[in-house]
Coordinates of N, CA, C and O in Angstrom, one line a residue:
M979 N -66.6 -82.5 -2.0 CA -66.8 -83.4 -0.9 C -67.9 -84.4 -1.2 O -67.7 -85.6 -1.0
A980 N -68.9 -83.9 -1.8 CA -70.1 -84.8 -2.1 C -69.7 -85.8 -3.1 O -70.1 -87.0 -3.0
K981 N -68.8 -85.5 -4.1 CA -68.4 -86.4 -5.1 C -67.6 -87.5 -4.5 O -67.5 -88.6 -5.0
L982 N -66.9 -87.2 -3.4 CA -66.1 -88.3 -2.7 C -67.0 -89.1 -1.7 O -66.5 -90.0 -1.1
G983 N -68.2 -88.7 -1.5 CA -69.1 -89.4 -0.6 C -69.0 -88.9 0.8 O -69.3 -89.6 1.8
L984 N -68.4 -87.7 1.0 CA -68.2 -87.2 2.3 C -69.2 -86.0 2.6 O -69.4 -85.2 1.7
R985 N -69.8 -86.0 3.8 CA -70.8 -84.9 4.1 C -70.2 -83.8 4.9 O -70.7 -82.7 5.0
T986 N -69.2 -84.1 5.7 CA -68.6 -83.1 6.7 C -67.1 -83.1 6.6 O -66.5 -84.1 6.1
I987 N -66.5 -82.0 7.1 CA -65.1 -81.9 7.1 C -64.5 -83.0 8.1 O -63.5 -83.6 7.8
N988 N -65.2 -83.2 9.2 CA -64.8 -84.3 10.1 C -64.6 -85.6 9.4 O -63.7 -86.4 9.8
E989 N -65.5 -85.9 8.5 CA -65.4 -87.2 7.8 C -64.1 -87.2 6.9 O -63.6 -88.3 6.5
M990 N -63.6 -86.1 6.5 CA -62.4 -86.0 5.7 C -61.1 -86.1 6.5 O -60.1 -86.6 5.9
V991 N -61.1 -85.8 7.8 CA -59.9 -85.8 8.6 C -59.3 -87.2 8.6 O -60.0 -88.2 8.9
G992 N -58.0 -87.3 8.3 CA -57.3 -88.5 8.3 C -57.5 -89.4 7.1 O -57.0 -90.5 7.1
R993 N -58.2 -89.0 6.1 CA -58.5 -89.8 5.0 C -57.5 -89.6 3.9 O -57.8 -89.3 2.7
S994 N -56.3 -89.9 4.1 CA -55.2 -89.8 3.1 C -55.4 -90.9 2.0 O -54.9 -90.7 0.9
D995 N -56.3 -91.8 2.3 CA -56.6 -92.8 1.2 C -57.4 -92.2 0.1 O -57.5 -92.7 -1.0
M996 N -57.9 -91.0 0.3 CA -58.7 -90.3 -0.7 C -57.8 -89.5 -1.6 O -58.2 -89.0 -2.6
L997 N -56.5 -89.4 -1.3 CA -55.6 -88.6 -2.1 C -54.9 -89.5 -3.1 O -54.7 -90.7 -2.9
K998 N -54.7 -88.9 -4.3 CA -54.0 -89.6 -5.4 C -52.9 -88.8 -5.9 O -52.9 -87.6 -5.9
V999 N -51.8 -89.5 -6.3 CA -50.7 -88.8 -6.9 C -51.0 -88.5 -8.4 O -51.5 -89.4 -9.1
D1000 N -50.7 -87.3 -8.8 CA -50.9 -87.0 -10.2 C -49.6 -87.2 -11.0 O -48.7 -86.3 -10.9
D1001 N -49.5 -88.3 -11.6 CA -48.3 -88.6 -12.3 C -47.9 -87.7 -13.4 O -46.7 -87.6 -13.8
S1002 N -48.9 -86.9 -13.9 CA -48.6 -86.0 -15.0 C -47.8 -84.8 -14.5 O -47.2 -84.1 -15.3
L1003 N -47.7 -84.7 -13.2 CA -46.9 -83.6 -12.6 C -45.5 -84.0 -12.3 O -44.7 -83.2 -11.8
R1004 N -45.2 -85.2 -12.5 CA -43.8 -85.7 -12.1 C -42.8 -85.0 -13.0 O -43.0 -84.7 -14.1
T1005 N -41.6 -84.9 -12.4 CA -40.5 -84.3 -13.1 C -39.3 -85.3 -13.0 O -39.4 -86.4 -12.4
L1006 N -38.2 -85.0 -13.6 CA -37.0 -85.8 -13.6 C -36.6 -86.1 -12.1 O -36.2 -87.2 -11.8
K1007 N -36.8 -85.1 -11.3 CA -36.4 -85.2 -9.9 C -37.4 -86.0 -9.1 O -37.0 -86.6 -8.0
T1008 N -38.6 -86.0 -9.4 CA -39.7 -86.6 -8.6 C -40.2 -87.9 -9.2 O -41.0 -88.6 -8.5
R1009 N -39.8 -88.3 -10.3 CA -40.4 -89.5 -11.0 C -40.2 -90.8 -10.2 O -40.9 -91.7 -10.4
H1010 N -39.1 -90.9 -9.4 CA -38.9 -92.1 -8.7 C -39.3 -92.1 -7.2 O -39.1 -93.0 -6.5
L1011 N -40.0 -91.0 -6.8 CA -40.5 -90.9 -5.4 C -41.7 -91.8 -5.2 O -42.6 -91.8 -6.0
D1012 N -41.6 -92.6 -4.1 CA -42.7 -93.5 -3.8 C -43.4 -92.8 -2.6 O -42.9 -92.7 -1.5
L1013 N -44.6 -92.3 -2.9 CA -45.4 -91.6 -1.9 C -46.4 -92.5 -1.2 O -47.2 -92.0 -0.4
S1014 N -46.4 -93.8 -1.5 CA -47.4 -94.7 -1.0 C -47.5 -94.7 0.6 O -48.6 -94.8 1.1
E1015 N -46.4 -94.6 1.2 CA -46.4 -94.7 2.7 C -46.9 -93.4 3.3 O -47.6 -93.4 4.4
I1016 N -46.7 -92.3 2.6 CA -47.3 -91.0 3.1 C -48.8 -91.0 2.9 O -49.5 -90.5 3.7
L1017 N -49.3 -91.6 1.8 CA -50.7 -91.6 1.5 C -51.4 -92.8 2.2 O -52.7 -92.9 2.0
R1018 N -50.7 -93.6 2.9 CA -51.4 -94.7 3.5 C -52.0 -94.3 4.8 O -51.4 -93.6 5.7
P1019 N -53.3 -94.6 5.0 CA -54.0 -94.1 6.2 C -53.4 -94.7 7.5 O -52.9 -95.9 7.5
A1020 N -53.3 -93.9 8.6 CA -52.8 -94.3 9.8 C -53.4 -95.6 10.4 O -52.8 -96.5 10.9
W1021 N -54.7 -95.7 10.2 CA -55.4 -96.9 10.7 C -55.0 -98.2 10.0 O -55.2 -99.3 10.6
Q1022 N -54.4 -98.1 8.8 CA -53.9 -99.3 8.2 C -52.6 -99.7 8.7 O -52.3 -100.9 8.8
M1023 N -51.8 -98.7 9.1 CA -50.5 -99.0 9.7 C -50.6 -99.4 11.2 O -49.9 -100.3 11.7
R1024 N -51.5 -98.8 11.9 CA -51.7 -99.0 13.3 C -53.2 -99.1 13.6 O -53.9 -98.1 13.8
P1025 N -53.8 -100.3 13.5 CA -55.2 -100.5 13.7 C -55.7 -99.8 15.0 O -55.0 -100.0 16.0
G1026 N -56.7 -99.1 14.9 CA -57.2 -98.4 16.1 C -56.6 -97.1 16.4 O -56.9 -96.4 17.4
A1027 N -55.7 -96.6 15.5 CA -55.0 -95.3 15.7 C -56.1 -94.2 15.6 O -56.9 -94.2 14.6
A1028 N -56.1 -93.3 16.5 CA -57.0 -92.2 16.5 C -56.6 -91.2 15.4 O -55.4 -90.9 15.4
T1029 N -57.5 -90.7 14.7 CA -57.1 -89.7 13.7 C -57.9 -88.4 13.8 O -57.7 -87.4 13.1
Y1030 N -58.8 -88.3 14.8 CA -59.6 -87.1 14.9 C -59.9 -86.9 16.4 O -60.3 -87.8 17.1
R1031 N -59.7 -85.7 16.9 CA -60.0 -85.2 18.2 C -59.7 -86.3 19.3 O -60.6 -86.8 20.0
V1032 N -58.4 -86.5 19.4 CA -58.0 -87.5 20.4 C -58.2 -87.1 21.8 O -58.6 -87.8 22.7
R1033 N -58.0 -85.8 22.0 CA -58.3 -85.2 23.3 C -58.7 -83.7 23.2 O -58.4 -83.1 22.2
Q1034 N -59.4 -83.2 24.2 CA -59.8 -81.8 24.2 C -58.6 -81.0 24.3 O -57.7 -81.2 25.1
Q1035 N -58.5 -79.9 23.5 CA -57.4 -79.0 23.5 C -57.7 -77.7 24.2 O -58.8 -77.2 24.1
D1036 N -56.8 -77.2 25.0 CA -56.9 -75.8 25.6 C -55.9 -74.9 24.8 O -54.7 -75.0 25.0
H1037 N -56.4 -74.1 23.9 CA -55.6 -73.2 23.2 C -55.1 -72.0 23.9 O -54.3 -71.2 23.4
M1038 N -55.5 -71.9 25.2 CA -55.1 -70.8 26.1 C -55.3 -69.4 25.5 O -54.5 -68.6 25.6
L1039 N -56.4 -69.2 24.8 CA -56.7 -68.0 24.2 C -56.7 -66.8 25.2 O -56.5 -65.7 24.9
Y1040 N -57.0 -67.1 26.4 CA -57.1 -66.1 27.5 C -55.7 -65.5 27.8 O -55.6 -64.5 28.5
T1041 N -54.6 -66.2 27.4 CA -53.3 -65.7 27.7 C -52.7 -64.9 26.5 O -51.5 -64.4 26.6
R1042 N -53.4 -64.7 25.4 CA -52.9 -64.0 24.2 C -52.6 -62.6 24.5 O -53.3 -61.9 25.2
L1043 N -51.4 -62.2 23.9 CA -51.0 -60.8 24.0 C -52.1 -59.8 23.4 O -52.2 -58.7 23.8
D1044 N -52.8 -60.3 22.4 CA -53.8 -59.4 21.8 C -54.9 -59.0 22.8 O -55.5 -58.0 22.7
N1045 N -55.1 -59.8 23.8 CA -56.1 -59.5 24.9 C -55.6 -58.2 25.6 O -56.4 -57.4 26.0
K1046 N -54.3 -58.2 25.9 CA -53.7 -57.0 26.5 C -53.9 -55.8 25.7 O -54.3 -54.7 26.2
F1047 N -53.7 -55.9 24.3 CA -53.9 -54.8 23.4 C -55.4 -54.3 23.5 O -55.6 -53.1 23.6
T1048 N -56.3 -55.2 23.5 CA -57.7 -54.9 23.5 C -58.1 -54.2 24.8 O -58.8 -53.1 24.8
D1049 N -57.6 -54.8 25.9 CA -57.9 -54.2 27.2 C -57.4 -52.8 27.3 O -58.1 -51.8 27.8
E1050 N -56.1 -52.6 27.0 CA -55.5 -51.3 27.2 C -55.9 -50.3 26.1 O -55.6 -49.1 26.3
S1051 N -56.6 -50.7 25.1 CA -57.1 -49.8 24.0 C -58.5 -49.3 24.3 O -59.1 -48.6 23.5
E1052 N -59.0 -49.7 25.4 CA -60.4 -49.4 25.7 C -60.7 -47.9 25.6 O -61.8 -47.5 25.0
P1053 N -59.8 -47.0 26.1 CA -60.1 -45.5 25.9 C -60.2 -45.2 24.4 O -61.1 -44.3 24.0
A1054 N -59.4 -45.8 23.5 CA -59.5 -45.5 22.1 C -60.8 -46.1 21.5 O -61.4 -45.5 20.7
L1055 N -61.1 -47.3 21.9 CA -62.3 -48.0 21.4 C -63.6 -47.3 21.8 O -64.5 -47.2 21.0
T1056 N -63.7 -46.8 23.0 CA -64.9 -46.3 23.5 C -65.0 -44.8 23.3 O -66.1 -44.2 23.1
K1057 N -63.9 -44.0 23.4 CA -63.9 -42.6 23.3 C -63.1 -42.0 22.2 O -63.0 -40.8 22.1
G1058 N -62.4 -42.8 21.5 CA -61.5 -42.3 20.4 C -60.2 -41.6 20.9 O -59.6 -40.9 20.2
L1059 N -59.9 -41.8 22.2 CA -58.7 -41.2 22.8 C -57.4 -42.0 22.4 O -57.4 -43.2 22.3
P1060 N -56.3 -41.3 22.1 CA -55.1 -42.0 21.8 C -54.5 -42.8 23.0 O -54.6 -42.3 24.1
V1061 N -54.0 -44.0 22.6 CA -53.4 -44.8 23.7 C -52.0 -45.3 23.1 O -51.8 -45.5 21.9
R1062 N -51.1 -45.5 24.1 CA -49.8 -46.1 23.8 C -49.7 -47.4 24.6 O -49.9 -47.3 25.8
I1063 N -49.2 -48.4 24.0 CA -49.0 -49.7 24.7 C -47.6 -50.1 24.6 O -47.1 -50.1 23.4
E1064 N -47.0 -50.5 25.7 CA -45.6 -51.0 25.6 C -45.6 -52.5 26.1 O -46.3 -52.8 27.0
C1065 N -44.9 -53.3 25.4 CA -44.9 -54.7 25.8 C -43.7 -55.5 25.2 O -43.0 -55.0 24.2
D1066 N -43.4 -56.6 25.7 CA -42.4 -57.5 25.1 C -43.2 -58.6 24.3 O -44.4 -58.8 24.6
V1067 N -42.5 -59.1 23.3 CA -43.2 -60.1 22.4 C -42.3 -61.2 22.2 O -41.0 -61.1 22.2
V1068 N -42.8 -62.4 22.1 CA -42.1 -63.6 21.7 C -42.7 -64.3 20.5 O -43.8 -64.0 20.1
N1069 N -41.9 -65.2 19.8 CA -42.4 -65.7 18.5 C -43.6 -66.6 18.6 O -44.1 -67.0 17.6
T1070 N -44.1 -66.9 19.8 CA -45.3 -67.7 19.9 C -46.5 -66.7 19.9 O -47.7 -67.2 19.9
D1071 N -46.3 -65.4 20.0 CA -47.3 -64.4 19.9 C -47.6 -64.2 18.4 O -46.8 -63.6 17.7
R1072 N -48.7 -64.8 17.9 CA -48.9 -64.9 16.5 C -50.2 -64.0 16.1 O -51.1 -63.9 16.9
A1073 N -50.2 -63.5 14.9 CA -51.3 -62.8 14.4 C -51.7 -61.6 15.3 O -52.8 -61.3 15.5
L1074 N -50.6 -60.9 15.8 CA -50.9 -59.8 16.7 C -51.6 -58.7 16.0 O -51.3 -58.3 14.9
G1075 N -52.6 -58.2 16.7 CA -53.4 -57.1 16.2 C -54.7 -57.5 15.6 O -55.6 -56.6 15.3
T1076 N -54.9 -58.8 15.4 CA -56.1 -59.2 14.7 C -57.4 -59.0 15.6 O -58.4 -58.5 15.1
T1077 N -57.3 -59.4 16.8 CA -58.4 -59.2 17.7 C -58.8 -57.8 17.9 O -59.9 -57.3 17.9
L1078 N -57.7 -57.0 18.2 CA -57.9 -55.5 18.3 C -58.5 -54.9 17.1 O -59.4 -54.1 17.1
S1079 N -58.0 -55.3 15.9 CA -58.5 -54.8 14.6 C -59.9 -55.2 14.4 O -60.7 -54.4 13.9
Y1080 N -60.3 -56.4 14.8 CA -61.7 -56.8 14.8 C -62.6 -55.8 15.6 O -63.6 -55.4 15.1
R1081 N -62.1 -55.5 16.8 CA -62.9 -54.6 17.6 C -63.0 -53.2 17.0 O -64.1 -52.6 17.0
V1082 N -61.9 -52.7 16.4 CA -61.9 -51.4 15.8 C -62.9 -51.4 14.6 O -63.7 -50.5 14.4
S1083 N -62.8 -52.5 13.8 CA -63.7 -52.5 12.6 C -65.2 -52.7 13.0 O -66.0 -52.1 12.3
K1084 N -65.5 -53.4 14.0 CA -66.9 -53.5 14.5 C -67.4 -52.2 15.0 O -68.6 -51.9 14.7
L1085 N -66.6 -51.4 15.6 CA -67.0 -50.1 16.2 C -67.0 -49.0 15.2 O -67.8 -48.1 15.2
Y1086 N -66.0 -49.0 14.3 CA -65.7 -47.8 13.5 C -65.8 -48.1 12.0 O -65.5 -47.3 11.2
G1087 N -66.1 -49.4 11.6 CA -66.2 -49.7 10.2 C -64.9 -49.8 9.5 O -63.8 -49.8 10.1
E1088 N -65.0 -49.8 8.2 CA -63.8 -49.9 7.3 C -62.8 -48.7 7.5 O -61.6 -48.9 7.3
E1089 N -63.4 -47.6 7.8 CA -62.5 -46.4 8.0 C -61.6 -46.5 9.2 O -60.5 -45.9 9.2
G1090 N -62.0 -47.2 10.2 CA -61.2 -47.4 11.4 C -61.1 -46.1 12.2 O -62.0 -45.2 12.1
L1091 N -60.0 -46.0 13.0 CA -59.8 -44.8 13.8 C -58.8 -43.9 13.1 O -58.2 -44.3 12.1
P1092 N -58.7 -42.6 13.6 CA -57.7 -41.7 13.0 C -56.3 -42.3 13.1 O -56.0 -43.1 14.1
K1093 N -55.4 -42.0 12.2 CA -54.1 -42.5 12.2 C -53.4 -42.4 13.5 O -53.4 -41.4 14.2
D1094 N -52.8 -43.6 13.9 CA -52.0 -43.6 15.1 C -52.7 -43.4 16.4 O -52.2 -43.1 17.5
T1095 N -54.0 -43.7 16.4 CA -54.8 -43.6 17.7 C -54.3 -44.6 18.7 O -54.2 -44.3 19.9
I1096 N -54.1 -45.8 18.2 CA -53.6 -46.9 19.0 C -52.1 -47.2 18.6 O -51.9 -47.6 17.4
H1097 N -51.2 -46.9 19.4 CA -49.8 -47.1 19.1 C -49.1 -48.1 20.0 O -49.1 -47.9 21.2
I1098 N -48.7 -49.2 19.4 CA -48.1 -50.3 20.2 C -46.6 -50.4 19.9 O -46.2 -50.5 18.8
N1099 N -45.8 -50.3 21.0 CA -44.4 -50.5 20.9 C -44.0 -51.8 21.5 O -44.3 -52.1 22.7
M1100 N -43.4 -52.7 20.7 CA -43.0 -54.0 21.2 C -41.5 -54.2 21.1 O -40.9 -53.7 20.2
K1101 N -41.0 -55.0 22.0 CA -39.6 -55.4 21.9 C -39.5 -57.0 22.0 O -40.2 -57.6 22.7
G1102 N -38.7 -57.5 21.1 CA -38.5 -59.0 21.1 C -38.6 -59.6 19.7 O -38.3 -58.9 18.7
S1103 N -39.1 -60.8 19.7 CA -39.3 -61.5 18.4 C -40.7 -61.9 18.2 O -41.3 -62.7 18.9
A1104 N -41.3 -61.2 17.2 CA -42.8 -61.4 16.9 C -43.0 -62.6 16.1 O -42.1 -63.0 15.2
G1105 N -44.1 -63.3 16.3 CA -44.4 -64.5 15.6 C -45.1 -64.3 14.3 O -45.2 -63.1 13.8
Q1106 N -45.6 -65.3 13.7 CA -46.2 -65.3 12.4 C -47.3 -64.3 12.2 O -48.1 -64.1 13.2
S1107 N -47.4 -63.6 11.1 CA -48.5 -62.7 10.8 C -48.6 -61.5 11.7 O -49.8 -61.0 11.9
C1108 N -47.6 -61.1 12.3 CA -47.6 -59.9 13.2 C -48.1 -58.7 12.4 O -47.5 -58.3 11.4
G1109 N -49.2 -58.1 12.8 CA -49.8 -56.9 12.2 C -50.3 -57.1 10.8 O -50.5 -56.2 10.1
A1110 N -50.5 -58.4 10.4 CA -50.9 -58.6 9.0 C -52.3 -58.1 8.7 O -52.6 -57.8 7.5
F1111 N -53.2 -57.9 9.6 CA -54.5 -57.5 9.3 C -55.0 -56.3 10.2 O -56.1 -56.3 10.7
L1112 N -54.1 -55.4 10.3 CA -54.4 -54.2 11.2 C -55.4 -53.3 10.5 O -55.4 -53.0 9.4
A1113 N -56.3 -52.8 11.4 CA -57.3 -51.9 11.0 C -56.7 -50.5 11.0 O -55.7 -50.2 11.7
P1114 N -57.2 -49.6 10.2 CA -56.7 -48.2 10.2 C -56.8 -47.6 11.6 O -57.7 -47.8 12.3
G1115 N -55.7 -46.9 12.0 CA -55.6 -46.2 13.3 C -54.8 -47.0 14.2 O -54.5 -46.5 15.3
I1116 N -54.3 -48.2 13.9 CA -53.5 -49.0 14.8 C -52.1 -49.0 14.2 O -51.9 -49.3 13.0
T1117 N -51.1 -48.6 15.0 CA -49.7 -48.7 14.6 C -48.9 -49.6 15.5 O -49.1 -49.6 16.7
I1118 N -48.2 -50.5 14.9 CA -47.3 -51.4 15.6 C -45.9 -51.1 15.3 O -45.5 -51.1 14.1
E1119 N -45.1 -50.9 16.3 CA -43.6 -50.7 16.1 C -42.9 -51.9 16.8 O -43.3 -52.2 18.0
L1120 N -42.0 -52.4 16.2 CA -41.3 -53.6 16.8 C -39.8 -53.3 16.8 O -39.2 -53.0 15.7
E1121 N -39.2 -53.4 18.0 CA -37.7 -53.4 18.1 C -37.3 -54.8 18.3 O -37.5 -55.4 19.3
G1122 N -36.8 -55.4 17.2 CA -36.5 -56.8 17.2 C -36.7 -57.4 15.8 O -36.4 -56.7 14.8
D1123 N -37.2 -58.6 15.8 CA -37.4 -59.3 14.5 C -38.8 -59.9 14.5 O -39.4 -60.0 15.5
A1124 N -39.2 -60.2 13.2 CA -40.6 -60.7 13.1 C -40.5 -61.8 12.0 O -39.8 -61.7 11.0
N1125 N -41.4 -62.8 12.1 CA -41.6 -63.7 11.0 C -42.3 -63.0 9.9 O -43.1 -62.1 10.2
E1126 N -42.1 -63.4 8.7 CA -42.8 -62.8 7.6 C -42.7 -61.3 7.6 O -43.6 -60.5 7.5
N1127 N -41.4 -60.8 7.6 CA -41.1 -59.4 7.7 C -41.8 -58.6 6.6 O -42.1 -57.4 6.7
D1128 N -42.0 -59.2 5.4 CA -42.6 -58.5 4.3 C -44.0 -57.9 4.7 O -44.4 -56.8 4.3
K1129 N -44.8 -58.7 5.4 CA -46.1 -58.2 5.8 C -46.0 -57.2 6.9 O -46.7 -56.2 6.9
F1130 N -45.0 -57.3 7.8 CA -44.9 -56.4 8.9 C -44.4 -55.1 8.5 O -44.7 -54.1 9.0
A1131 N -43.5 -55.1 7.5 CA -42.8 -53.9 7.1 C -43.7 -52.7 6.6 O -43.4 -51.6 6.8
N1132 N -44.9 -53.1 6.1 CA -45.8 -52.0 5.7 C -46.9 -51.6 6.7 O -47.9 -51.1 6.4
R1133 N -46.6 -52.0 7.9 CA -47.7 -51.8 9.0 C -47.4 -50.6 9.9 O -48.1 -50.5 10.9
K1134 N -46.5 -49.7 9.6 CA -46.3 -48.6 10.5 C -47.2 -47.4 10.2 O -47.6 -47.1 9.2

């Protein structure tokens, strides 16, 4: 960043003018591609176009399914008691188990909880990175489908 004269990530946002095409990587299929319009900054095409933090976003983190997992796992987190959680899941529920896994790792370290202390049964279509970062002691079972099944398949 410093070599480019930029001090913060925010200064980099929208700076497609800083990108260059590496012609040495061109192939027979890509040699005639003109990327100039993709690399042209928005402010050149539309003067005054906003490229950074146009409006405040509400990511609605308070509605995440992971919050339910954490709340209902309280007996496991505080007393090590086994819990079972039943729920429906939709593909906008992403990275399920990460917040709960964070709590487990903060309380119990790398070892986590005994196997299957927290058992989550879900039905539906799970979103991206479902169970990708589960702490030991958490089991997720899904009746349905999941994005990135390769990551999810090893999480039982």
